[in-house]
mmCIF file of C-alpha atoms and ligand atoms in Angstrom:
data_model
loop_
_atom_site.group_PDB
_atom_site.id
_atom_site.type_symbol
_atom_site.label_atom_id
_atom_site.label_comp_id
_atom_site.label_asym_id
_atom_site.label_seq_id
_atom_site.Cartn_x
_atom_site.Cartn_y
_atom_site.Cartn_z
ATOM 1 C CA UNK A 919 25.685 11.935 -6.090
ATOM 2 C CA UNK A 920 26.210 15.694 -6.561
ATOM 3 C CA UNK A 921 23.613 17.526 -8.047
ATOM 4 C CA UNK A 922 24.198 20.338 -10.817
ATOM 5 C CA UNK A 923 21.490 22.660 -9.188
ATOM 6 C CA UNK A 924 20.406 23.347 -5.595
ATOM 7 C CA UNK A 925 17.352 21.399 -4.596
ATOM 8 C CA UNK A 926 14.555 23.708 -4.257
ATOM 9 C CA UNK A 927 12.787 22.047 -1.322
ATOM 10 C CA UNK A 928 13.974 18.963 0.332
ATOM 11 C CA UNK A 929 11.766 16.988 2.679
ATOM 12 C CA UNK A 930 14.646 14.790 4.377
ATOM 13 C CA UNK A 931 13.910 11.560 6.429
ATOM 14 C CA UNK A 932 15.596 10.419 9.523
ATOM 15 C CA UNK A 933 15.625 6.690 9.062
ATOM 16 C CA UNK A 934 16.572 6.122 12.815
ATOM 17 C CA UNK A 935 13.328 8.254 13.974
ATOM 18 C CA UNK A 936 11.616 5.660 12.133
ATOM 19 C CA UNK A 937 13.509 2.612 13.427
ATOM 20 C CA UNK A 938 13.167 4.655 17.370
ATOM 21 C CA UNK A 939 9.121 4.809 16.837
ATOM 22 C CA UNK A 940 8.971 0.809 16.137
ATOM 23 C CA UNK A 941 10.725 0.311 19.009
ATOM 24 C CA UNK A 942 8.613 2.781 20.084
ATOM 25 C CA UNK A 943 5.452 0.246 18.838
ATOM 26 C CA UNK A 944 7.175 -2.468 20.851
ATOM 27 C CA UNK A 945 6.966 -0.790 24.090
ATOM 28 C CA UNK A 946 3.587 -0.120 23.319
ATOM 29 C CA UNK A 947 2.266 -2.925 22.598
ATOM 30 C CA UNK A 948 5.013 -5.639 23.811
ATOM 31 C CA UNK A 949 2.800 -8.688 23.044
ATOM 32 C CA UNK A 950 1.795 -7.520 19.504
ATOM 33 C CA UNK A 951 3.583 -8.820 15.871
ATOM 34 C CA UNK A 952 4.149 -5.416 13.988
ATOM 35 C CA UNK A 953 2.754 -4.490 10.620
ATOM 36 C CA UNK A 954 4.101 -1.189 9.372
ATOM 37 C CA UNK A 955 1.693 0.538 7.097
ATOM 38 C CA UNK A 956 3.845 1.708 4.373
ATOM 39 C CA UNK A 957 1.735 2.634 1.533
ATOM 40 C CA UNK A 958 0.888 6.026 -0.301
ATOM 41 C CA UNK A 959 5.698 5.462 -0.339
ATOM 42 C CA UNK A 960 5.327 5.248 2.882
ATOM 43 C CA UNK A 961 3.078 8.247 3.367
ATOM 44 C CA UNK A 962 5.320 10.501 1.681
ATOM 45 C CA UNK A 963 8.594 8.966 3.581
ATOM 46 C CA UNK A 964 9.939 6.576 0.938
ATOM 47 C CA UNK A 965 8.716 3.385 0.497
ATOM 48 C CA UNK A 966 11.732 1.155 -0.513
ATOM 49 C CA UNK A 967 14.383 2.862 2.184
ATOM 50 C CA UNK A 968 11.640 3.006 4.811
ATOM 51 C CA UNK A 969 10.706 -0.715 4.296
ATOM 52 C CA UNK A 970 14.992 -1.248 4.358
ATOM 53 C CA UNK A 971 15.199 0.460 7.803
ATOM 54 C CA UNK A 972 11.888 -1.526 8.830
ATOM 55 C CA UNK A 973 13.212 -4.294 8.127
ATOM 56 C CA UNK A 974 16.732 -4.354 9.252
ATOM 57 C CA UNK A 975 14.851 -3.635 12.362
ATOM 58 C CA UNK A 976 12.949 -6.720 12.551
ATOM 59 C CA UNK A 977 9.352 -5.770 11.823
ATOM 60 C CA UNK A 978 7.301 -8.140 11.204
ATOM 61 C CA UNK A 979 5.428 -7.288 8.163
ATOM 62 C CA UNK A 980 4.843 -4.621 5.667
ATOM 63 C CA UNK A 981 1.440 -3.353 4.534
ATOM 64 C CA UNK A 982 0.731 -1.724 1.514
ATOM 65 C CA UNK A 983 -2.577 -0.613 0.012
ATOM 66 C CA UNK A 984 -2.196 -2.351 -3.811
ATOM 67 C CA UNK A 985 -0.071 -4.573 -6.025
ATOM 68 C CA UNK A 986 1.259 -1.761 -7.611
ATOM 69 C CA UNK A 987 3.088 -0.628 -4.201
ATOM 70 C CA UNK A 988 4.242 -4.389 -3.113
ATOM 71 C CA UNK A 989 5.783 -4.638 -6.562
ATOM 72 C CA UNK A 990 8.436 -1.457 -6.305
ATOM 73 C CA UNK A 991 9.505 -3.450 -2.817
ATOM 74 C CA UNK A 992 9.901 -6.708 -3.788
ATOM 75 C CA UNK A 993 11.928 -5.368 -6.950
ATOM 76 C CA UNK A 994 13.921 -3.570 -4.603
ATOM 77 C CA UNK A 995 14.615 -6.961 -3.006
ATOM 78 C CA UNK A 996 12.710 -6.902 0.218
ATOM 79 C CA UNK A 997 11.967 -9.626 1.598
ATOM 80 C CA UNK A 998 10.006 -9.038 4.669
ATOM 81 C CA UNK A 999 6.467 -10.516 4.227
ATOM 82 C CA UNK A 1000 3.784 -7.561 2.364
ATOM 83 C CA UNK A 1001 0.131 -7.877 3.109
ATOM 84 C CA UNK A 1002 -1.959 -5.979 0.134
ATOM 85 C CA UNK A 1003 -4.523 -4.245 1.993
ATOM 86 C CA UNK A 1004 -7.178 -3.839 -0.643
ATOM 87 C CA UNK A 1005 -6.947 -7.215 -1.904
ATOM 88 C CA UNK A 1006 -6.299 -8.098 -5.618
ATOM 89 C CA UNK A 1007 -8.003 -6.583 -8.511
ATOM 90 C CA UNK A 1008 -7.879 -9.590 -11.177
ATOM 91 C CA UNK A 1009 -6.732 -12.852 -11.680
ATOM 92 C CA UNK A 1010 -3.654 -12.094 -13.141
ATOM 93 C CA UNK A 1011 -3.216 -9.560 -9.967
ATOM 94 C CA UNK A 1012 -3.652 -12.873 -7.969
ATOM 95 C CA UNK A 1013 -1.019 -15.126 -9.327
ATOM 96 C CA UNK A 1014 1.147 -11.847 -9.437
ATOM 97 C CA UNK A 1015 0.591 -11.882 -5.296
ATOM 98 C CA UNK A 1016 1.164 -15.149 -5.647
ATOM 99 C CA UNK A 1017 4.996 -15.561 -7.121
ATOM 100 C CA UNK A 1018 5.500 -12.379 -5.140
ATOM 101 C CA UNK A 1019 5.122 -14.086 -2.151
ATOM 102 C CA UNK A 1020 2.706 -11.161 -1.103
ATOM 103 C CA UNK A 1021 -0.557 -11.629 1.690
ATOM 104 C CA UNK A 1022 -3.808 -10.564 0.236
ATOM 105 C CA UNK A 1023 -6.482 -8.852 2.145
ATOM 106 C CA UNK A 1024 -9.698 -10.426 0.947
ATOM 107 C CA UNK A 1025 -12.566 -7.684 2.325
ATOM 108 C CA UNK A 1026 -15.663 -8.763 -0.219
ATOM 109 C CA UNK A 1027 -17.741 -11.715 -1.763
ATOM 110 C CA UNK A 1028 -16.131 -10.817 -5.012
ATOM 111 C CA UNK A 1029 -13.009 -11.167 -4.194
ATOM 112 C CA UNK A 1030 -13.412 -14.361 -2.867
ATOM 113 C CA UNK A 1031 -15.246 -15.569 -6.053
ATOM 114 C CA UNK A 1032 -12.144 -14.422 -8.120
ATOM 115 C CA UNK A 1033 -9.632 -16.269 -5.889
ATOM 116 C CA UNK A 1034 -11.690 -19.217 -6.150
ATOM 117 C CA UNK A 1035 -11.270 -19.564 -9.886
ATOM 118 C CA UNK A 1036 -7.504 -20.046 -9.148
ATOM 119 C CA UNK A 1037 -6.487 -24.117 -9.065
ATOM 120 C CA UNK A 1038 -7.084 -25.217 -5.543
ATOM 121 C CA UNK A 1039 -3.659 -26.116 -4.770
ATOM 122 C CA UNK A 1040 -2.925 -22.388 -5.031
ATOM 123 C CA UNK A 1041 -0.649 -21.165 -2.455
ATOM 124 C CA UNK A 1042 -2.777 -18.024 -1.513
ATOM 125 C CA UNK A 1043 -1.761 -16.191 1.335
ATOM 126 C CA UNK A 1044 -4.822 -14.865 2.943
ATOM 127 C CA UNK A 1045 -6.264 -12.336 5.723
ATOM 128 C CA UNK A 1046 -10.052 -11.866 6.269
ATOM 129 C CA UNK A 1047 -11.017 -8.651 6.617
ATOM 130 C CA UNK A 1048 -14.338 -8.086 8.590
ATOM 131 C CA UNK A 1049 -16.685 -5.027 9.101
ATOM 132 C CA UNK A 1050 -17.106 -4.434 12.655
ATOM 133 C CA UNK A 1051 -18.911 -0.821 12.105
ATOM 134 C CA UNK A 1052 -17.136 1.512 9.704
ATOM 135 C CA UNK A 1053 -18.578 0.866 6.795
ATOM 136 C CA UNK A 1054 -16.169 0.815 3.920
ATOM 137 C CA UNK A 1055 -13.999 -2.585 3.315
ATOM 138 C CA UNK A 1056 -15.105 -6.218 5.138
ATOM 139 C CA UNK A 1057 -16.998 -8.794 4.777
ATOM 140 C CA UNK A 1058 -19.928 -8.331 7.993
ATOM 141 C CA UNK A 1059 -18.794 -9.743 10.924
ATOM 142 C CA UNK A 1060 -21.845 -12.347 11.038
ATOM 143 C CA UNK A 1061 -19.754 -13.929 7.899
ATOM 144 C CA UNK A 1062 -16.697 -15.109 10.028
ATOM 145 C CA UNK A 1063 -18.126 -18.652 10.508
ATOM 146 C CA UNK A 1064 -18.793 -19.202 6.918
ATOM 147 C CA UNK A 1065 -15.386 -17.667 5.952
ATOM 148 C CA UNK A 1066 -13.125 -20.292 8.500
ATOM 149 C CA UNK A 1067 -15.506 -23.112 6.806
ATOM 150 C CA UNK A 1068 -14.051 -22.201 3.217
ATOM 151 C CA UNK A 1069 -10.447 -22.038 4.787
ATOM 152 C CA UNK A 1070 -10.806 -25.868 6.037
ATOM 153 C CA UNK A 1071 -12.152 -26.863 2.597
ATOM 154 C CA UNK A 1072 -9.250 -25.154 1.305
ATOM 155 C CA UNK A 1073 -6.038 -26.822 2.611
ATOM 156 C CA UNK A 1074 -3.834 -24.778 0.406
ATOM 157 C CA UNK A 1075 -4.549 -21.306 1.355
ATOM 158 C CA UNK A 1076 -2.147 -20.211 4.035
ATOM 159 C CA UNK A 1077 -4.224 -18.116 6.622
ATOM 160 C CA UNK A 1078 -3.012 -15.082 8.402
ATOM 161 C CA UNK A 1079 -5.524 -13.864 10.609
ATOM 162 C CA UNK A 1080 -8.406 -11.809 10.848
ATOM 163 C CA UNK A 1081 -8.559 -7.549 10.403
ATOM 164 C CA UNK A 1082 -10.721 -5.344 10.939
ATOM 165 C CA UNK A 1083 -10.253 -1.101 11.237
ATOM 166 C CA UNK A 1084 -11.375 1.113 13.557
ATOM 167 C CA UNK A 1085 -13.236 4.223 12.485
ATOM 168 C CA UNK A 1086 -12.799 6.448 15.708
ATOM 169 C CA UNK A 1087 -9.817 5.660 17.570
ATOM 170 C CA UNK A 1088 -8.288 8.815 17.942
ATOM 171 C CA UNK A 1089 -11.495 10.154 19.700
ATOM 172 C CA UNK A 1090 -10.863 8.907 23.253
ATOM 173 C CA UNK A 1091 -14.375 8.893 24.596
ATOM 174 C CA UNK A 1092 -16.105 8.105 21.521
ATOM 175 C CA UNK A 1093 -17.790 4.544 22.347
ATOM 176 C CA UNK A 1094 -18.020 3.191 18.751
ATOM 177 C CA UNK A 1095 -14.181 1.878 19.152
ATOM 178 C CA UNK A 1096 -15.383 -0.374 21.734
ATOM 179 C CA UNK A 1097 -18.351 -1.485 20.094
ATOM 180 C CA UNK A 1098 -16.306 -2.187 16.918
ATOM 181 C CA UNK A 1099 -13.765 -4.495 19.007
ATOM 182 C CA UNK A 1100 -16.637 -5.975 20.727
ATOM 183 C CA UNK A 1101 -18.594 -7.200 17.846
ATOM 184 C CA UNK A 1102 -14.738 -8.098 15.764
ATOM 185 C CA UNK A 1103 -13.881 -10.378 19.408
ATOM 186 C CA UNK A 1104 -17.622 -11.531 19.528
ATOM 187 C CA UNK A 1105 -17.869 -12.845 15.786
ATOM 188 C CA UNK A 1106 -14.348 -14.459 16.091
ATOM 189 C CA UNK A 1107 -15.096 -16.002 19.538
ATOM 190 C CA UNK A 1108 -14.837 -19.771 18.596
ATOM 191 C CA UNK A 1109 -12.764 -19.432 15.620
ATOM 192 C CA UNK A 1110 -9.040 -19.805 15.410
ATOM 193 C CA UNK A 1111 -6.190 -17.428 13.683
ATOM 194 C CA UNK A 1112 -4.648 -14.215 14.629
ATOM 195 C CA UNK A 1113 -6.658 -10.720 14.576
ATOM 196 C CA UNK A 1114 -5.790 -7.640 14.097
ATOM 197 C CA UNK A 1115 -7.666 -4.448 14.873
ATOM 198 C CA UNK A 1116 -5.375 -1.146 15.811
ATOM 199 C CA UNK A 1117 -3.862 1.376 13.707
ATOM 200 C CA UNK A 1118 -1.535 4.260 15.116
ATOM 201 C CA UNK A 1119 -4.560 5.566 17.152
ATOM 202 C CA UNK A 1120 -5.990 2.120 18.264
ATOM 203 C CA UNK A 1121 -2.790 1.143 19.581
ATOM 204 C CA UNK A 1122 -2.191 4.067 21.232
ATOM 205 C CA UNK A 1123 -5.361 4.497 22.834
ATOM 206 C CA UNK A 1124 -7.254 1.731 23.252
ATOM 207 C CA UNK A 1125 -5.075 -1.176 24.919
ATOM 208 C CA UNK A 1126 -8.228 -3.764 23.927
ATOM 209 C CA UNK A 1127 -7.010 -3.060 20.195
ATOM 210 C CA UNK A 1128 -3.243 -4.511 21.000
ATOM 211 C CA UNK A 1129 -3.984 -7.889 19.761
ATOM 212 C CA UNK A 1130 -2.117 -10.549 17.803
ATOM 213 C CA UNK A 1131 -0.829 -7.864 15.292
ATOM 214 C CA UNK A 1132 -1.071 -3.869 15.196
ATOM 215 C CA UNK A 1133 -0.684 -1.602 11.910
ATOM 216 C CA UNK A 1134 0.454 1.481 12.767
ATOM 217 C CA UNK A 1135 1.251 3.939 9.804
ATOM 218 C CA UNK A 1136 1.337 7.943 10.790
ATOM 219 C CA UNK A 1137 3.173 7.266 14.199
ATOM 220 C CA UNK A 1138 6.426 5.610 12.537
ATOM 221 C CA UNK A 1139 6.617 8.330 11.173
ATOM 222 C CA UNK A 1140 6.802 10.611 14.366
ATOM 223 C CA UNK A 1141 3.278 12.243 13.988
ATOM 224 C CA UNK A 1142 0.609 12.074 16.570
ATOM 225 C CA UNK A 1143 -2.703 10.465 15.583
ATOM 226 C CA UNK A 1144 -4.377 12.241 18.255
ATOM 227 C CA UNK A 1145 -5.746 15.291 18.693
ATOM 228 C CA UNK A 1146 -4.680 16.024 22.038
ATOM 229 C CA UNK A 1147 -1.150 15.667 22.189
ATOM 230 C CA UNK A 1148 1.907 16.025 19.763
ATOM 231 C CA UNK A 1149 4.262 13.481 18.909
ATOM 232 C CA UNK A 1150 6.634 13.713 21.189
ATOM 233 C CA UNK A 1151 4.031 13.736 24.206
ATOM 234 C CA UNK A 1152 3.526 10.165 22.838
ATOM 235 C CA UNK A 1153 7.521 9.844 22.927
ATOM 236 C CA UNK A 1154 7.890 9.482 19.241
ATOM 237 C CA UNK A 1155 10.692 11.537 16.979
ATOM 238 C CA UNK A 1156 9.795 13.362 13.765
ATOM 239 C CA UNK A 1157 11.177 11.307 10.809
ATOM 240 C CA UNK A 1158 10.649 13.738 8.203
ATOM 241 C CA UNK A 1159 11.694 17.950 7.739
ATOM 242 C CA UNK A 1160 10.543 20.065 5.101
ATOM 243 C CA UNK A 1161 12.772 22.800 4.257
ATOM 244 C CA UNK A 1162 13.090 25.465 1.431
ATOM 245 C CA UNK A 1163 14.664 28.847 1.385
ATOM 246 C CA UNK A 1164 14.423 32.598 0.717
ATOM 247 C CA UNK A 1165 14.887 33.807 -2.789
ATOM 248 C CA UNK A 1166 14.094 37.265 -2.344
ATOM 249 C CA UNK A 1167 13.521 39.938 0.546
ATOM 250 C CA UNK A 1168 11.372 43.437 0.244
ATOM 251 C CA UNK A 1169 10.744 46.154 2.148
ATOM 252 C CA UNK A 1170 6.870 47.083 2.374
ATOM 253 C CA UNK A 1171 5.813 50.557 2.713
ATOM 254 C CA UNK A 1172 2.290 50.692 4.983
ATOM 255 C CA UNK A 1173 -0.576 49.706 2.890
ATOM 256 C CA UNK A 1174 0.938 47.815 0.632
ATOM 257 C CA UNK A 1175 -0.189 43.977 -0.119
ATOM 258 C CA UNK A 1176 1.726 41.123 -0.653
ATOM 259 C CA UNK A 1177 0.892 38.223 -2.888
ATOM 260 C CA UNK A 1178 -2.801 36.935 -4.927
ATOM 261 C CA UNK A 1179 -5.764 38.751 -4.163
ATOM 262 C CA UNK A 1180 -3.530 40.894 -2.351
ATOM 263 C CA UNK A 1181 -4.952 39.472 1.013
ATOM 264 C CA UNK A 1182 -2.203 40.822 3.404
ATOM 265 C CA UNK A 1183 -1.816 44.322 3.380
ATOM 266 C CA UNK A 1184 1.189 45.780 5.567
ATOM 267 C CA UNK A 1185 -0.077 48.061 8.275
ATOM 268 C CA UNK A 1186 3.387 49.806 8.864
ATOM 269 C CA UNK A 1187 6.500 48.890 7.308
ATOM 270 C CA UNK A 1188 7.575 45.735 7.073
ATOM 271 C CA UNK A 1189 10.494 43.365 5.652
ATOM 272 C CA UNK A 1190 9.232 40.217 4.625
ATOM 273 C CA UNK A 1191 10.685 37.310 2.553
ATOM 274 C CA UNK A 1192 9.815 34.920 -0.180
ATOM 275 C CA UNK A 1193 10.467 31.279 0.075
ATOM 276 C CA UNK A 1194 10.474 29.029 -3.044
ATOM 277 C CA UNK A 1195 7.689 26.468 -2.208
ATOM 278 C CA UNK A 1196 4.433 26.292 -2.795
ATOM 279 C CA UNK A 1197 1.048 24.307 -3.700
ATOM 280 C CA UNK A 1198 3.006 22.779 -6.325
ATOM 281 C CA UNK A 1199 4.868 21.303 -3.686
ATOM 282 C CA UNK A 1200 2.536 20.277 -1.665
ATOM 283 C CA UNK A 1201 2.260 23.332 0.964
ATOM 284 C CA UNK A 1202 -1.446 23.437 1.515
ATOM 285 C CA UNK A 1203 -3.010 26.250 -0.208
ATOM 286 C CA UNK A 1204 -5.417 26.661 2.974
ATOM 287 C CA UNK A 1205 -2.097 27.399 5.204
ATOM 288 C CA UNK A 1206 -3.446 30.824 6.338
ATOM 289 C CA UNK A 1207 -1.797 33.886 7.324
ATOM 290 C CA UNK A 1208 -0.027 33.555 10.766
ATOM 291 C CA UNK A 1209 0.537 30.113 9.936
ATOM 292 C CA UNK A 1210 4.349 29.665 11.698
ATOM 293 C CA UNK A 1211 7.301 28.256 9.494
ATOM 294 C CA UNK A 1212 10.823 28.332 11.450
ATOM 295 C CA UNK A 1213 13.494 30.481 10.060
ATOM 296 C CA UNK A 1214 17.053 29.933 11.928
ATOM 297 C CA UNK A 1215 15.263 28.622 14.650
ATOM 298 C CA UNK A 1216 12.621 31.197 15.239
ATOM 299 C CA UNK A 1217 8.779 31.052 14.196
ATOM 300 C CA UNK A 1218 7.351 33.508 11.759
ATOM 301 C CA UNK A 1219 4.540 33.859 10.439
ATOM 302 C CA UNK A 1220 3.368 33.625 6.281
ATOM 303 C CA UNK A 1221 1.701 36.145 5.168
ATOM 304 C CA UNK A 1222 -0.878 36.057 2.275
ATOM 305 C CA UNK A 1223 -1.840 33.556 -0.013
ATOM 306 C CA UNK A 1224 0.233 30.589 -0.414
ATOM 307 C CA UNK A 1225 0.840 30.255 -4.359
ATOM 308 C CA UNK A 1226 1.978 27.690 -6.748
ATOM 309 C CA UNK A 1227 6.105 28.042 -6.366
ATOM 310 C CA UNK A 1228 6.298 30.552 -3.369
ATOM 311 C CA UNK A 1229 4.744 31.792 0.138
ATOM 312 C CA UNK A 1230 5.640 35.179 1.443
ATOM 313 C CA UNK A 1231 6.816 35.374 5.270
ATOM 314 C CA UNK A 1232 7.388 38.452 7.685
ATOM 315 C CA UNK A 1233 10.231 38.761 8.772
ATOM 316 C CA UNK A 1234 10.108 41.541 11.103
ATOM 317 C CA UNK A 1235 11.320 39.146 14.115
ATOM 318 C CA UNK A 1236 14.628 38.420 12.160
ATOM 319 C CA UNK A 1237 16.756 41.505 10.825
ATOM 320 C CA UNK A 1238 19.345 38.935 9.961
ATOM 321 C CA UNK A 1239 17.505 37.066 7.442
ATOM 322 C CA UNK A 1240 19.317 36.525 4.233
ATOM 323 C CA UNK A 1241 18.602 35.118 0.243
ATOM 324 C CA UNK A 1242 19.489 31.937 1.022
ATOM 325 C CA UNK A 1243 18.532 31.520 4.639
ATOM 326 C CA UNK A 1244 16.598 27.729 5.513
ATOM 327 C CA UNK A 1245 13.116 27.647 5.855
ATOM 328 C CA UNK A 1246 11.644 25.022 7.596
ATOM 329 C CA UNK A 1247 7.786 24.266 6.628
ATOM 330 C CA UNK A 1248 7.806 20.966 8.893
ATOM 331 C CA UNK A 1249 10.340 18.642 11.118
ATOM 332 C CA UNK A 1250 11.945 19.450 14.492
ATOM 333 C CA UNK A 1251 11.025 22.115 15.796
ATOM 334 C CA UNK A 1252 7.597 22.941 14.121
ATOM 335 C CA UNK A 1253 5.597 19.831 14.601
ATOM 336 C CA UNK A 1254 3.596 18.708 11.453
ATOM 337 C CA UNK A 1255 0.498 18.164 13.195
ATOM 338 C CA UNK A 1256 0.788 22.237 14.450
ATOM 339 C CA UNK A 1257 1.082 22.707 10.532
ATOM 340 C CA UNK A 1258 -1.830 20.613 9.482
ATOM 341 C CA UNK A 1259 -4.116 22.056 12.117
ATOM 342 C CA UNK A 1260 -3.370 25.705 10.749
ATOM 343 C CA UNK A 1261 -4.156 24.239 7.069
ATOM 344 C CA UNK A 1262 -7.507 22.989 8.370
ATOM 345 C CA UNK A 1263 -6.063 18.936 7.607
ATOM 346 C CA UNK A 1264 -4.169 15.976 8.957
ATOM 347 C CA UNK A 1265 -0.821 15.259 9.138
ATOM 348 C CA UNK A 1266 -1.836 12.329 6.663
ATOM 349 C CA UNK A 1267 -2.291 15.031 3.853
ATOM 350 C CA UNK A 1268 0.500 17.286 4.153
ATOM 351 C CA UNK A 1269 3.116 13.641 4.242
ATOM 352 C CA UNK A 1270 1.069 12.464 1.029
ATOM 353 C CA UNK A 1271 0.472 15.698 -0.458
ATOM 354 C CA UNK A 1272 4.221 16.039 -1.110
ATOM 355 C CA UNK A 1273 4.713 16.456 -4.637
ATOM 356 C CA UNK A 1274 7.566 14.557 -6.957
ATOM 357 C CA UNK A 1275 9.009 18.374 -7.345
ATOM 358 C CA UNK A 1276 10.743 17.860 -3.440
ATOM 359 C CA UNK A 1277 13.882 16.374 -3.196
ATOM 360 C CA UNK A 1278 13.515 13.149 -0.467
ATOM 361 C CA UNK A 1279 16.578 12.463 1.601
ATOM 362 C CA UNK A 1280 17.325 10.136 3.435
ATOM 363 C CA UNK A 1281 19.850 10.106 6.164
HETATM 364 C C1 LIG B 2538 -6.356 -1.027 7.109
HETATM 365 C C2 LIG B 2538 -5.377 -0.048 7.660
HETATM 366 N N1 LIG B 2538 -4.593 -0.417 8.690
HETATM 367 C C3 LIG B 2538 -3.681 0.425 9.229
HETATM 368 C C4 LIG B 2538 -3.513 1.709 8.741
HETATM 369 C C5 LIG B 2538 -2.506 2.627 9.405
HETATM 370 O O1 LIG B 2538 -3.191 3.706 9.978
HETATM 371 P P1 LIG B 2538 -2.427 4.872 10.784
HETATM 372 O O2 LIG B 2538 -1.568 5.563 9.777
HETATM 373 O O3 LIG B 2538 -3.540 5.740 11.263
HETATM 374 O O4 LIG B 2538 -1.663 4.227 11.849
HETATM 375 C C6 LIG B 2538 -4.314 2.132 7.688
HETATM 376 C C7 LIG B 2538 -4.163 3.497 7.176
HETATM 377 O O5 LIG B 2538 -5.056 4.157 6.794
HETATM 378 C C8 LIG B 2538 -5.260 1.234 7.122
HETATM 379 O O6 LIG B 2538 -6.032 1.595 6.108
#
């Protein structure tokens, strides 16, 4: 469909980066079903034509955080089984799950109590989600007995496995990922049904996390979860560029400043250029001077504050620069975890922090 106005920024998505980092998964983790974390629209990405390409690829399940996200996919007709990964919020959230076919996540006693007041021919699809040390969703690991007792006086309930999360996988000599699979494997020794334990960084780093299933989220999407090497050290592809362009160019005499607070001030003359993106975007406003963005293939720096609709860039390394010219904030070429490290952030935040005001692609 043609547009009757140029989009301002675009932040287009490679679906076959995404399909090459499941396979990607596979290799990893050969033995392992696949559940691709898709929430927050698929951290940024696209939930319904992310979930498509998923899918056509054969994952094995989807994983969203709420209702709310499951919905938009299975009204977009896909199939592929959806685990909610904060459970239900009601009873009427429950049956919802329920004629949506979706898995539910069940992490508390209340939760449990609520699904109980459903008829007990219910078709609930259920994982049990245990706390093996972080602290924020699961039922404590010395519950697991109790739990597979209510799932054999409860012939209905169709039971997917076990999950916990790991709190510190992307720290490779931090011992509290070993302790966490330790007590998940110990409390689950005698019981029966899949488990599931790693996210992008567990399966990655920690082969004792590629069990039954593995979630990953961030590296589908081409983004390193650790902090030691980039993406493609991990031999994943980028899915997803952020580009705007240059609306205006000046010429700066010496000592004069350039953008709020005036916080860059030229120290000879300079050319620089202003790029229509901004905090309203979702460019971090902590992206610091001498942060790179890649102009016609070569870095350059911002300079000054970054501001609601527009950052300011030198563009002394680039005489050729033009109104008009790309500017690429993220993708090939300028990895996003480079960018998020300059904003003082993830690679999680800058993907989510995308604002409805970019254009997503998809090709
Ligand atoms: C329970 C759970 N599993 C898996 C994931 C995927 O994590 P990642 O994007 O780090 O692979 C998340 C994301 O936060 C999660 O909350």
């Amino acid at each position: 469909m043609s547009l009757p106005y140029v989009p301002r920024v675009t932040a287009t998505v490679d679906l076959s980066a995404i399909r090459h980092n499941l396979a990607r998964v596979r290799e990893i983790a050969p033995q392992s079903q696949v559940m691709a974390a898709i929430k927050a629209d698929a951290y940024g990405h696209g939930a319904v034509p992310v979930a498509r390409a998923l899918a056509a690829a054969g994952v094995d399940a989807l994983a969203v955080a709420c209702l709310e996200e499951a919905l938009v996919l299975r009204d977009a007709a896909i199939a592929t089984p959806i685990a909610l990964l904060e459970g239900v919020l009601s009873l009427a959230e429950a049956r919802l799950a329920v004629s949506q076919d979706l898995q539910i996540v069940v992490h508390a006693p209340w939760q449990l109590q609520l699904l109980q007041q459903l008829p007990p021919q219910t078709p609930l699809q259920l994982w049990f989600k245990l706390d093996s040390g972080m602290h924020r969703l699961g039922f404590p690991v010395s519950a697991a007995a109790a739990l597979f007792e209510m799932l054999k006086a409860n012939p209905a309930w169709q039971f997917h496995g076990w999950i916990t999360h790991l709190a510190c996988a992307d720290e490779a000599d931090n011992p509290m990922t070993s302790v966490q699979i330790s007590a998940f494997e110990t409390a689950l020794k005698n019981l029966a049904g899949p488990r599931s334990i790693a996210n992008s960084a567990g399966l990655l780093a920690w082969p004792q996390a590629r069990v039954d299933w593995v979630r990953p989220g961030l590296m589908l999407y081409g983004a390193s979860p650790l902090p030691d090497k980039t993406g493609s050290d991990l031999g994943l592809r980028p899915a997803m560029r952020v580009e705007s362009r240059l609306i205006a160019i000046q010429d700066l005499a010496a000592g004069e400043s350039v953008g709020y607070g005036a916080t860059f001030r030229a120290t000879e003359p300079m050319r620089i250029g202003v790029v229509a993106v901004g905090y309203a975007d979702g460019i971090h406003r902590m992206l610091p001077s001498g942060a790179p963005v890649l102009v016609d293939g070569v870095r350059v720096p911002v300079i000054g504050r970054v501001s609601m609709d527009m950052i300011s860039i030198d563009l002394g390394a680039l005489p050729q620069a033009q109104i008009n010219d790309a500017v690429r904030l993220w993708g090939e070429g300028l990895p996003v975890e480079e960018v998020a490290k300059w904003a003082g952030t993830l690679a999680y935040e800058l993907f989510c922090g995308l604002t409805n005001r970019v254009h997503l692609l998809h090709s």
